[in-house]
Amino acid sequence: VEFGSVVEDQLDLMRRLNEQRQVGSVLTQELAQAIRGGHIIPWYQPVVDLDSDRIVGVEALARWQHPEGEITNPARFIPLAEDSDLIIDLDLTIISLAARDVVRWHAERPDLRLSVNLSGRHFDRDDFLTPIASAVTDAGLSPEAVDLELTETKHLGERVTSGLVHQLRDAGFGVWLDDFGTGWSSLEYLLRMPVSGVKIDRALTLALGSRIGNALTTAVTGLTSELDLKTTIEGVETRRNAQIARDLGCDFGQGYFWSPPVPAPDLPRLWASSTNGSNTDPSRATAPN
Ligand code: C2E
Ligand code: MG
Ligand code: MG
Ligand code: MG
C-alpha cells in the first residue's frame, strides 16, 4: 500500500508538471503574439521631484492590453517572459514605444526623463547595447534622456559587470538599481557599479516613520549622497511619507500619492495640474499583483 501510494503520488506529480509545461508554452506563444501584435504597451507613472513637487520624468511599465479591453499587470507575464529571450523583445518593444511617446511630450516638457526596466538577460548577449540604443535613437530620443532600471537579483550580480554598466553610461544612458534594499549584497554591488542612482523599494517606504525605517533610509541616502548618486523613493502612498522621504534626503518620489501608472493619453493632464499630490485618483490604480 505504502509503495503503491508513493508511485501514485509520483505519477500525479509528473502529470501536473506536464500540464504546467503545456500551459506555460501556450502562454509563451500568446505573449510572443501579443508583443508582435502591439498588445504589450507602456503605461506611465510620474516621477516627482520631492523639493518642487513637479513631475520630472515617467517610468514606462508594461501592460498587456487584450483585444477585449482587459488589462494584465506585469506580475502575470514578466516572469514568464524572463524564462526566455522573449523578455528581450518585450523590453525593446516597451523602450521603442515609450521613446516615441516621450519625443511627443518633449514638445511641451523638453526636460522630461524616461525610465524603463531592463532585464538582466540583455547582458548575456555580446552586442547587447546596439538594439537598446537603436530603440531609443530610432524614435528620435537621446539616450541622455533615458534611465535604465536594473533590478538587483542574484542573477544580475552574476551577469552584469561594471564594464557593461560603463558601456551603457558611455552611450549616454542613466543606469539605476531598482528595488534597492530587497536584494542581497546591495552595498557591495552599489560600490562596484558605476550607476547613476538607486530606487528605494516600497518595502522600505512602508517602514517610513518607524525608527528602523527612518534609520535604514537615512543610511541609504547618506551612502548615495556620499557617492554622488540620486535616490528615488518608490511606492509612496501618503503625503506624510513623501515629506519624511524628502526630509531624510531622497531626491525623487514615485507612488499612488501622486499617481498610479496611467495610459499615455492621460499623462499630459497630470503635468497640466500644478499641485500633483492633490490630483491623485486612486481609482486608476490597477489591480494588485
Ligand atoms: P518596478 O520597476 O519596481 O515598478 C514599480 C511597481 O510598483 C509598478 O508595478 C507600479 O505600478 C507599482 N507601484 C507604484 N507606486 C505604487 C504605490 O504607491 N503602491 C503600490 N502598492 N504599488 C505601486 P507594475 O507596473 O505592476 O510592475 C511590476 C514590476 O514588473 C516592475 O517593478 C518591474 O520590475 C517589472 N516590469 C514592468 N514593466 C517591465 C518591462 O517593460 N520590462 C521589464 N523587464 N520589467 C518590467
Ligand atoms: Mg522600475
Ligand atoms: Mg523591479
Ligand atoms: Mg522597483
mmCIF file of C-alpha atoms and ligand atoms in Angstrom:
data_model
loop_
_atom_site.group_PDB
_atom_site.id
_atom_site.type_symbol
_atom_site.label_atom_id
_atom_site.label_comp_id
_atom_site.label_asym_id
_atom_site.label_seq_id
_atom_site.Cartn_x
_atom_site.Cartn_y
_atom_site.Cartn_z
ATOM 1 C CA VAL A 1 0.000 0.000 0.000
ATOM 2 C CA GLU A 2 2.799 2.349 1.007
ATOM 3 C CA PHE A 3 4.758 1.685 -2.176
ATOM 4 C CA GLY A 4 1.645 1.923 -4.358
ATOM 5 C CA SER A 5 0.707 5.322 -2.984
ATOM 6 C CA VAL A 6 4.231 6.647 -3.471
ATOM 7 C CA VAL A 7 4.139 5.591 -7.128
ATOM 8 C CA GLU A 8 0.685 7.096 -7.483
ATOM 9 C CA ASP A 9 1.946 10.376 -5.998
ATOM 10 C CA GLN A 10 4.904 10.385 -8.384
ATOM 11 C CA LEU A 11 2.678 9.806 -11.385
ATOM 12 C CA ASP A 12 0.340 12.541 -10.217
ATOM 13 C CA LEU A 13 3.252 14.951 -9.844
ATOM 14 C CA MET A 14 4.526 14.102 -13.322
ATOM 15 C CA ARG A 15 1.069 14.665 -14.804
ATOM 16 C CA ARG A 16 0.802 18.042 -13.122
ATOM 17 C CA LEU A 17 4.293 19.135 -14.187
ATOM 18 C CA ASN A 18 3.480 18.175 -17.751
ATOM 19 C CA GLU A 19 0.219 20.150 -17.668
ATOM 20 C CA GLN A 20 2.050 23.160 -16.280
ATOM 21 C CA ARG A 21 4.641 22.937 -19.018
ATOM 22 C CA GLN A 22 1.929 22.901 -21.664
ATOM 23 C CA VAL A 23 0.052 25.801 -20.090
ATOM 24 C CA GLY A 24 3.347 27.675 -19.882
ATOM 25 C CA SER A 25 4.168 27.183 -23.546
ATOM 26 C CA VAL A 26 0.682 28.203 -24.698
ATOM 27 C CA LEU A 27 1.028 31.391 -22.667
ATOM 28 C CA THR A 28 4.519 31.939 -24.045
ATOM 29 C CA GLN A 29 3.163 31.702 -27.588
ATOM 30 C CA GLU A 30 0.301 34.048 -26.743
ATOM 31 C CA LEU A 31 2.748 36.521 -25.238
ATOM 32 C CA ALA A 32 5.021 36.377 -28.296
ATOM 33 C CA GLN A 33 1.977 37.088 -30.468
ATOM 34 C CA ALA A 34 0.871 39.898 -28.192
ATOM 35 C CA ILE A 35 4.289 41.553 -28.472
ATOM 36 C CA ARG A 36 4.241 41.271 -32.269
ATOM 37 C CA GLY A 37 0.617 42.410 -32.439
ATOM 38 C CA GLY A 38 1.215 45.567 -30.431
ATOM 39 C CA HIS A 39 -0.788 44.425 -27.403
ATOM 40 C CA ILE A 40 2.079 44.885 -24.955
ATOM 41 C CA ILE A 41 2.158 48.609 -24.352
ATOM 42 C CA PRO A 42 3.694 51.009 -21.831
ATOM 43 C CA TRP A 43 1.677 52.737 -19.164
ATOM 44 C CA TYR A 44 3.389 55.575 -17.349
ATOM 45 C CA GLN A 45 3.870 56.552 -13.735
ATOM 46 C CA PRO A 46 5.166 60.058 -12.993
ATOM 47 C CA VAL A 47 8.456 60.556 -11.136
ATOM 48 C CA VAL A 48 8.256 63.670 -8.965
ATOM 49 C CA ASP A 49 10.971 66.000 -7.636
ATOM 50 C CA LEU A 50 10.360 65.924 -3.857
ATOM 51 C CA ASP A 51 11.515 69.544 -3.365
ATOM 52 C CA SER A 52 9.389 71.183 -6.057
ATOM 53 C CA ASP A 53 6.613 68.537 -6.265
ATOM 54 C CA ARG A 54 6.954 68.747 -10.048
ATOM 55 C CA ILE A 55 6.910 65.819 -12.492
ATOM 56 C CA VAL A 56 10.445 65.384 -13.835
ATOM 57 C CA GLY A 57 10.060 62.007 -15.513
ATOM 58 C CA VAL A 58 7.931 58.973 -16.217
ATOM 59 C CA GLU A 59 8.554 55.260 -15.725
ATOM 60 C CA ALA A 60 7.260 53.052 -18.527
ATOM 61 C CA LEU A 61 5.567 49.934 -17.096
ATOM 62 C CA ALA A 62 4.444 47.128 -19.401
ATOM 63 C CA ARG A 63 0.748 46.280 -19.676
ATOM 64 C CA TRP A 64 -0.918 43.516 -21.716
ATOM 65 C CA GLN A 65 -3.906 45.071 -23.394
ATOM 66 C CA HIS A 66 -6.199 42.289 -24.599
ATOM 67 C CA PRO A 67 -8.385 42.913 -27.641
ATOM 68 C CA GLU A 68 -11.461 42.622 -25.371
ATOM 69 C CA GLY A 69 -10.147 45.556 -23.342
ATOM 70 C CA GLU A 70 -8.886 43.659 -20.306
ATOM 71 C CA ILE A 71 -5.513 44.833 -18.909
ATOM 72 C CA THR A 72 -3.000 42.389 -17.411
ATOM 73 C CA ASN A 73 -0.293 43.557 -14.990
ATOM 74 C CA PRO A 74 3.378 42.586 -15.487
ATOM 75 C CA ALA A 75 3.478 40.241 -12.476
ATOM 76 C CA ARG A 76 1.358 37.887 -14.585
ATOM 77 C CA PHE A 77 3.620 37.810 -17.673
ATOM 78 C CA ILE A 78 7.086 39.274 -16.958
ATOM 79 C CA PRO A 79 8.250 36.185 -15.000
ATOM 80 C CA LEU A 80 7.187 34.038 -17.966
ATOM 81 C CA ALA A 81 8.977 36.322 -20.422
ATOM 82 C CA GLU A 82 12.071 36.208 -18.176
ATOM 83 C CA ASP A 83 12.279 32.441 -18.727
ATOM 84 C CA SER A 84 13.333 33.001 -22.321
ATOM 85 C CA ASP A 85 14.674 35.631 -24.697
ATOM 86 C CA LEU A 86 11.093 36.854 -25.065
ATOM 87 C CA ILE A 87 11.890 39.379 -22.332
ATOM 88 C CA ILE A 88 14.436 40.983 -24.672
ATOM 89 C CA ASP A 89 11.789 41.570 -27.362
ATOM 90 C CA LEU A 90 9.374 42.773 -24.711
ATOM 91 C CA ASP A 91 11.845 45.267 -23.222
ATOM 92 C CA LEU A 92 12.869 46.596 -26.653
ATOM 93 C CA THR A 93 9.198 46.982 -27.640
ATOM 94 C CA ILE A 94 8.427 48.965 -24.494
ATOM 95 C CA ILE A 95 11.570 51.094 -24.906
ATOM 96 C CA SER A 96 10.775 51.960 -28.505
ATOM 97 C CA LEU A 97 7.069 52.741 -27.875
ATOM 98 C CA ALA A 98 7.924 54.793 -24.785
ATOM 99 C CA ALA A 99 10.679 56.694 -26.595
ATOM 100 C CA ARG A 100 8.143 57.694 -29.257
ATOM 101 C CA ASP A 101 5.676 58.954 -26.629
ATOM 102 C CA VAL A 102 8.374 60.911 -24.797
ATOM 103 C CA VAL A 103 9.559 62.562 -28.029
ATOM 104 C CA ARG A 104 5.984 63.833 -28.494
ATOM 105 C CA TRP A 105 5.764 65.025 -24.893
ATOM 106 C CA HIS A 106 9.093 66.840 -25.224
ATOM 107 C CA ALA A 107 7.289 69.470 -27.298
ATOM 108 C CA GLU A 108 5.570 70.538 -24.075
ATOM 109 C CA ARG A 109 8.018 69.205 -21.458
ATOM 110 C CA PRO A 110 11.522 69.263 -23.016
ATOM 111 C CA ASP A 111 13.264 68.113 -19.809
ATOM 112 C CA LEU A 112 11.052 65.093 -19.214
ATOM 113 C CA ARG A 113 13.071 61.940 -18.487
ATOM 114 C CA LEU A 114 12.100 58.384 -19.382
ATOM 115 C CA SER A 115 12.758 55.400 -17.108
ATOM 116 C CA VAL A 116 12.500 51.861 -18.460
ATOM 117 C CA ASN A 117 13.057 48.480 -16.846
ATOM 118 C CA LEU A 118 15.762 46.284 -18.319
ATOM 119 C CA SER A 119 16.036 42.548 -17.735
ATOM 120 C CA GLY A 120 19.426 41.128 -16.809
ATOM 121 C CA ARG A 121 19.096 38.806 -19.818
ATOM 122 C CA HIS A 122 20.208 41.587 -22.195
ATOM 123 C CA PHE A 123 23.686 41.288 -20.745
ATOM 124 C CA ASP A 124 24.006 37.675 -21.897
ATOM 125 C CA ARG A 125 24.268 38.948 -25.466
ATOM 126 C CA ASP A 126 27.532 40.020 -27.000
ATOM 127 C CA ASP A 127 26.151 43.128 -28.625
ATOM 128 C CA PHE A 128 23.527 43.988 -26.023
ATOM 129 C CA LEU A 129 23.954 47.744 -26.384
ATOM 130 C CA THR A 130 23.133 48.241 -30.083
ATOM 131 C CA PRO A 131 19.443 47.193 -30.006
ATOM 132 C CA ILE A 132 18.791 49.211 -26.834
ATOM 133 C CA ALA A 133 20.473 52.331 -28.225
ATOM 134 C CA SER A 134 18.714 51.917 -31.597
ATOM 135 C CA ALA A 135 15.285 51.587 -29.976
ATOM 136 C CA VAL A 136 15.877 54.994 -28.390
ATOM 137 C CA THR A 137 17.624 56.866 -31.201
ATOM 138 C CA ASP A 138 15.364 55.477 -33.983
ATOM 139 C CA ALA A 139 12.491 57.152 -32.139
ATOM 140 C CA GLY A 140 14.426 60.425 -32.217
ATOM 141 C CA LEU A 141 15.212 60.404 -28.494
ATOM 142 C CA SER A 142 18.640 60.952 -26.952
ATOM 143 C CA PRO A 143 19.984 58.243 -24.581
ATOM 144 C CA GLU A 144 20.811 61.168 -22.261
ATOM 145 C CA ALA A 145 17.071 61.455 -21.524
ATOM 146 C CA VAL A 146 16.746 57.779 -20.617
ATOM 147 C CA ASP A 147 17.309 55.952 -17.329
ATOM 148 C CA LEU A 148 17.651 52.166 -17.489
ATOM 149 C CA GLU A 149 16.484 50.388 -14.339
ATOM 150 C CA LEU A 150 18.184 47.138 -13.359
ATOM 151 C CA THR A 151 16.599 45.052 -10.633
ATOM 152 C CA GLU A 152 19.226 43.672 -8.357
ATOM 153 C CA THR A 153 18.865 39.919 -8.220
ATOM 154 C CA LYS A 154 21.299 37.114 -7.638
ATOM 155 C CA HIS A 155 21.415 36.579 -11.414
ATOM 156 C CA LEU A 156 22.028 40.209 -12.227
ATOM 157 C CA GLY A 157 25.071 40.217 -9.980
ATOM 158 C CA GLU A 158 26.452 37.269 -11.922
ATOM 159 C CA ARG A 159 25.692 38.827 -15.301
ATOM 160 C CA VAL A 160 26.397 42.498 -15.019
ATOM 161 C CA THR A 161 29.952 43.615 -14.623
ATOM 162 C CA SER A 162 30.925 47.209 -14.018
ATOM 163 C CA GLY A 163 32.393 47.215 -17.546
ATOM 164 C CA LEU A 164 28.948 46.544 -19.035
ATOM 165 C CA VAL A 165 27.376 49.301 -16.946
ATOM 166 C CA HIS A 166 30.181 51.590 -18.114
ATOM 167 C CA GLN A 167 29.226 50.834 -21.730
ATOM 168 C CA LEU A 168 25.664 51.982 -21.040
ATOM 169 C CA ARG A 169 26.876 55.123 -19.260
ATOM 170 C CA ASP A 170 29.321 55.893 -22.081
ATOM 171 C CA ALA A 171 26.417 55.646 -24.541
ATOM 172 C CA GLY A 172 24.701 58.384 -22.511
ATOM 173 C CA PHE A 173 22.161 56.328 -20.543
ATOM 174 C CA GLY A 174 21.483 56.738 -16.857
ATOM 175 C CA VAL A 175 21.633 53.404 -15.015
ATOM 176 C CA TRP A 176 19.650 52.865 -11.828
ATOM 177 C CA LEU A 177 19.394 49.999 -9.366
ATOM 178 C CA ASP A 178 15.702 49.124 -8.921
ATOM 179 C CA ASP A 179 14.050 47.666 -5.804
ATOM 180 C CA PHE A 180 17.059 48.703 -3.744
ATOM 181 C CA GLY A 181 17.088 47.282 -0.230
ATOM 182 C CA THR A 182 15.432 43.977 -1.112
ATOM 183 C CA GLY A 183 18.292 42.228 -2.898
ATOM 184 C CA TRP A 184 21.341 40.658 -1.410
ATOM 185 C CA SER A 185 24.850 42.189 -1.249
ATOM 186 C CA SER A 186 23.295 45.509 -2.256
ATOM 187 C CA LEU A 187 26.003 47.642 -0.750
ATOM 188 C CA GLU A 188 28.893 45.746 -2.252
ATOM 189 C CA TYR A 189 27.118 45.846 -5.597
ATOM 190 C CA LEU A 190 26.391 49.548 -5.339
ATOM 191 C CA LEU A 191 30.003 50.348 -4.602
ATOM 192 C CA ARG A 192 31.196 48.265 -7.535
ATOM 193 C CA MET A 193 28.797 49.523 -10.234
ATOM 194 C CA PRO A 194 29.041 52.927 -11.930
ATOM 195 C CA VAL A 195 25.297 53.579 -11.521
ATOM 196 C CA SER A 196 23.545 56.962 -11.545
ATOM 197 C CA GLY A 197 21.111 56.289 -8.735
ATOM 198 C CA VAL A 198 19.029 53.854 -6.718
ATOM 199 C CA LYS A 199 15.305 53.364 -6.360
ATOM 200 C CA ILE A 200 14.430 52.551 -2.778
ATOM 201 C CA ASP A 201 11.998 49.649 -2.679
ATOM 202 C CA ARG A 202 8.430 50.018 -1.471
ATOM 203 C CA ALA A 203 9.165 47.631 1.402
ATOM 204 C CA LEU A 204 11.380 50.345 2.895
ATOM 205 C CA THR A 205 8.859 53.071 2.048
ATOM 206 C CA LEU A 206 6.224 51.202 4.045
ATOM 207 C CA ALA A 207 8.523 51.360 7.077
ATOM 208 C CA LEU A 208 8.962 55.159 6.858
ATOM 209 C CA GLY A 209 8.017 56.874 10.085
ATOM 210 C CA SER A 210 9.218 53.971 12.219
ATOM 211 C CA ARG A 211 12.597 54.188 13.936
ATOM 212 C CA ILE A 212 14.117 51.353 11.888
ATOM 213 C CA GLY A 213 12.562 52.532 8.596
ATOM 214 C CA ASN A 214 13.935 56.030 9.036
ATOM 215 C CA ALA A 215 17.337 54.702 10.109
ATOM 216 C CA LEU A 216 17.596 52.451 7.047
ATOM 217 C CA THR A 217 16.502 55.210 4.661
ATOM 218 C CA THR A 218 18.963 57.640 6.245
ATOM 219 C CA ALA A 219 21.719 55.054 5.809
ATOM 220 C CA VAL A 220 20.865 54.688 2.112
ATOM 221 C CA THR A 221 20.664 58.424 1.375
ATOM 222 C CA GLY A 222 23.849 59.028 3.376
ATOM 223 C CA LEU A 223 25.686 56.474 1.275
ATOM 224 C CA THR A 224 24.232 57.578 -2.065
ATOM 225 C CA SER A 225 24.940 61.266 -1.485
ATOM 226 C CA GLU A 226 28.493 60.360 -0.457
ATOM 227 C CA LEU A 227 28.831 58.556 -3.818
ATOM 228 C CA ASP A 228 27.090 61.412 -5.736
ATOM 229 C CA LEU A 229 24.160 59.158 -6.623
ATOM 230 C CA LYS A 230 20.491 60.154 -6.735
ATOM 231 C CA THR A 231 17.687 58.374 -4.893
ATOM 232 C CA THR A 232 14.062 57.802 -5.817
ATOM 233 C CA ILE A 233 11.659 56.515 -3.195
ATOM 234 C CA GLU A 234 9.126 54.061 -4.652
ATOM 235 C CA GLY A 235 5.575 53.229 -3.632
ATOM 236 C CA VAL A 236 4.782 56.476 -1.778
ATOM 237 C CA GLU A 237 1.084 56.454 -0.959
ATOM 238 C CA THR A 238 0.754 59.230 1.635
ATOM 239 C CA ARG A 239 1.727 62.898 1.931
ATOM 240 C CA ARG A 240 3.378 62.086 5.250
ATOM 241 C CA ASN A 241 5.720 59.523 3.671
ATOM 242 C CA ALA A 242 6.532 61.939 0.839
ATOM 243 C CA GLN A 243 7.553 64.527 3.447
ATOM 244 C CA ILE A 244 9.558 62.084 5.569
ATOM 245 C CA ALA A 245 11.385 60.774 2.479
ATOM 246 C CA ARG A 246 12.275 64.325 1.432
ATOM 247 C CA ASP A 247 13.448 65.194 4.955
ATOM 248 C CA LEU A 248 15.633 62.063 5.022
ATOM 249 C CA GLY A 249 17.375 63.138 1.812
ATOM 250 C CA CYS A 250 15.564 61.350 -1.032
ATOM 251 C CA ASP A 251 15.583 63.311 -4.298
ATOM 252 C CA PHE A 252 12.615 61.917 -6.222
ATOM 253 C CA GLY A 253 9.406 60.070 -5.439
ATOM 254 C CA GLN A 254 7.012 57.766 -7.191
ATOM 255 C CA GLY A 255 3.744 56.309 -5.965
ATOM 256 C CA TYR A 256 -0.017 56.364 -5.829
ATOM 257 C CA PHE A 257 0.161 59.556 -3.716
ATOM 258 C CA TRP A 258 0.989 61.401 -6.946
ATOM 259 C CA SER A 259 -0.422 58.975 -9.484
ATOM 260 C CA PRO A 260 -0.640 55.273 -10.318
ATOM 261 C CA PRO A 261 0.605 54.208 -13.757
ATOM 262 C CA VAL A 262 -1.764 55.593 -16.414
ATOM 263 C CA PRO A 263 -2.190 55.089 -20.174
ATOM 264 C CA ALA A 264 -0.279 57.542 -22.398
ATOM 265 C CA PRO A 265 -3.239 59.816 -23.256
ATOM 266 C CA ASP A 266 -3.846 60.513 -19.537
ATOM 267 C CA LEU A 267 -0.362 61.867 -18.817
ATOM 268 C CA PRO A 268 -0.444 65.434 -20.188
ATOM 269 C CA ARG A 269 -3.440 66.077 -17.912
ATOM 270 C CA LEU A 270 -1.146 65.240 -14.962
ATOM 271 C CA TRP A 271 1.547 67.786 -15.706
ATOM 272 C CA ALA A 272 -1.030 70.379 -16.597
ATOM 273 C CA SER A 273 -2.094 70.385 -12.938
ATOM 274 C CA SER A 274 0.149 72.458 -10.680
ATOM 275 C CA THR A 275 -0.413 70.514 -7.457
ATOM 276 C CA ASN A 276 0.416 66.951 -8.368
ATOM 277 C CA GLY A 277 -0.201 65.446 -4.952
ATOM 278 C CA SER A 278 -3.817 66.570 -4.607
ATOM 279 C CA ASN A 279 -4.690 65.211 -8.015
ATOM 280 C CA THR A 280 -4.380 61.559 -7.122
ATOM 281 C CA ASP A 281 -7.172 59.404 -8.412
ATOM 282 C CA PRO A 282 -6.699 56.016 -6.726
ATOM 283 C CA SER A 283 -9.479 54.547 -8.878
ATOM 284 C CA ARG A 284 -6.946 54.465 -11.729
ATOM 285 C CA ALA A 285 -4.771 52.080 -9.769
ATOM 286 C CA THR A 286 -4.537 48.696 -11.433
ATOM 287 C CA ALA A 287 -5.363 45.573 -9.512
ATOM 288 C CA PRO A 288 -2.700 44.490 -7.020
ATOM 289 C CA ASN A 289 -0.333 41.891 -8.459
HETATM 290 P P1 C2E B 1 9.170 48.233 -10.656
HETATM 291 O O1 C2E B 1 10.026 48.597 -11.812
HETATM 292 O O2 C2E B 1 9.779 48.292 -9.309
HETATM 293 O O3 C2E B 1 7.888 49.188 -10.757
HETATM 294 C C1 C2E B 1 7.180 49.673 -9.653
HETATM 295 C C2 C2E B 1 5.916 48.879 -9.399
HETATM 296 O O4 C2E B 1 5.252 49.384 -8.247
HETATM 297 C C3 C2E B 1 4.889 49.012 -10.538
HETATM 298 O O5 C2E B 1 4.171 47.770 -10.617
HETATM 299 C C4 C2E B 1 3.953 50.105 -10.021
HETATM 300 O O6 C2E B 1 2.661 50.051 -10.586
HETATM 301 C C5 C2E B 1 3.925 49.778 -8.555
HETATM 302 N N1 C2E B 1 3.626 50.947 -7.731
HETATM 303 C C6 C2E B 1 3.947 52.230 -7.976
HETATM 304 N N2 C2E B 1 3.539 53.053 -6.974
HETATM 305 C C7 C2E B 1 2.917 52.264 -6.078
HETATM 306 C C8 C2E B 1 2.278 52.529 -4.819
HETATM 307 O O7 C2E B 1 2.188 53.666 -4.341
HETATM 308 N N3 C2E B 1 1.754 51.456 -4.153
HETATM 309 C C9 C2E B 1 1.842 50.186 -4.644
HETATM 310 N N4 C2E B 1 1.291 49.195 -3.947
HETATM 311 N N5 C2E B 1 2.456 49.899 -5.840
HETATM 312 C C10 C2E B 1 2.989 50.923 -6.539
HETATM 313 P P2 C2E B 1 3.881 47.080 -12.013
HETATM 314 O O8 C2E B 1 3.574 48.104 -13.056
HETATM 315 O O9 C2E B 1 2.873 46.006 -11.753
HETATM 316 O O10 C2E B 1 5.279 46.425 -12.380
HETATM 317 C C11 C2E B 1 5.844 45.416 -11.582
HETATM 318 C C12 C2E B 1 7.259 45.114 -11.988
HETATM 319 O O11 C2E B 1 7.296 44.485 -13.278
HETATM 320 C C13 C2E B 1 8.152 46.328 -12.118
HETATM 321 O O12 C2E B 1 8.575 46.735 -10.839
HETATM 322 C C14 C2E B 1 9.261 45.793 -12.987
HETATM 323 O O13 C2E B 1 10.216 45.096 -12.206
HETATM 324 C C15 C2E B 1 8.531 44.800 -13.886
HETATM 325 N N6 C2E B 1 8.297 45.422 -15.203
HETATM 326 C C16 C2E B 1 7.283 46.244 -15.584
HETATM 327 N N7 C2E B 1 7.419 46.596 -16.889
HETATM 328 C C17 C2E B 1 8.548 45.996 -17.347
HETATM 329 C C18 C2E B 1 9.239 45.993 -18.616
HETATM 330 O O14 C2E B 1 8.846 46.638 -19.615
HETATM 331 N N8 C2E B 1 10.384 45.239 -18.685
HETATM 332 C C19 C2E B 1 10.863 44.534 -17.608
HETATM 333 N N9 C2E B 1 12.000 43.820 -17.766
HETATM 334 N N10 C2E B 1 10.255 44.536 -16.400
HETATM 335 C C20 C2E B 1 9.113 45.265 -16.276
HETATM 336 MG MG MG B 2 11.330 50.011 -12.220
HETATM 337 MG MG MG B 3 11.671 45.870 -10.417
HETATM 338 MG MG MG B 4 11.082 48.946 -8.060
#
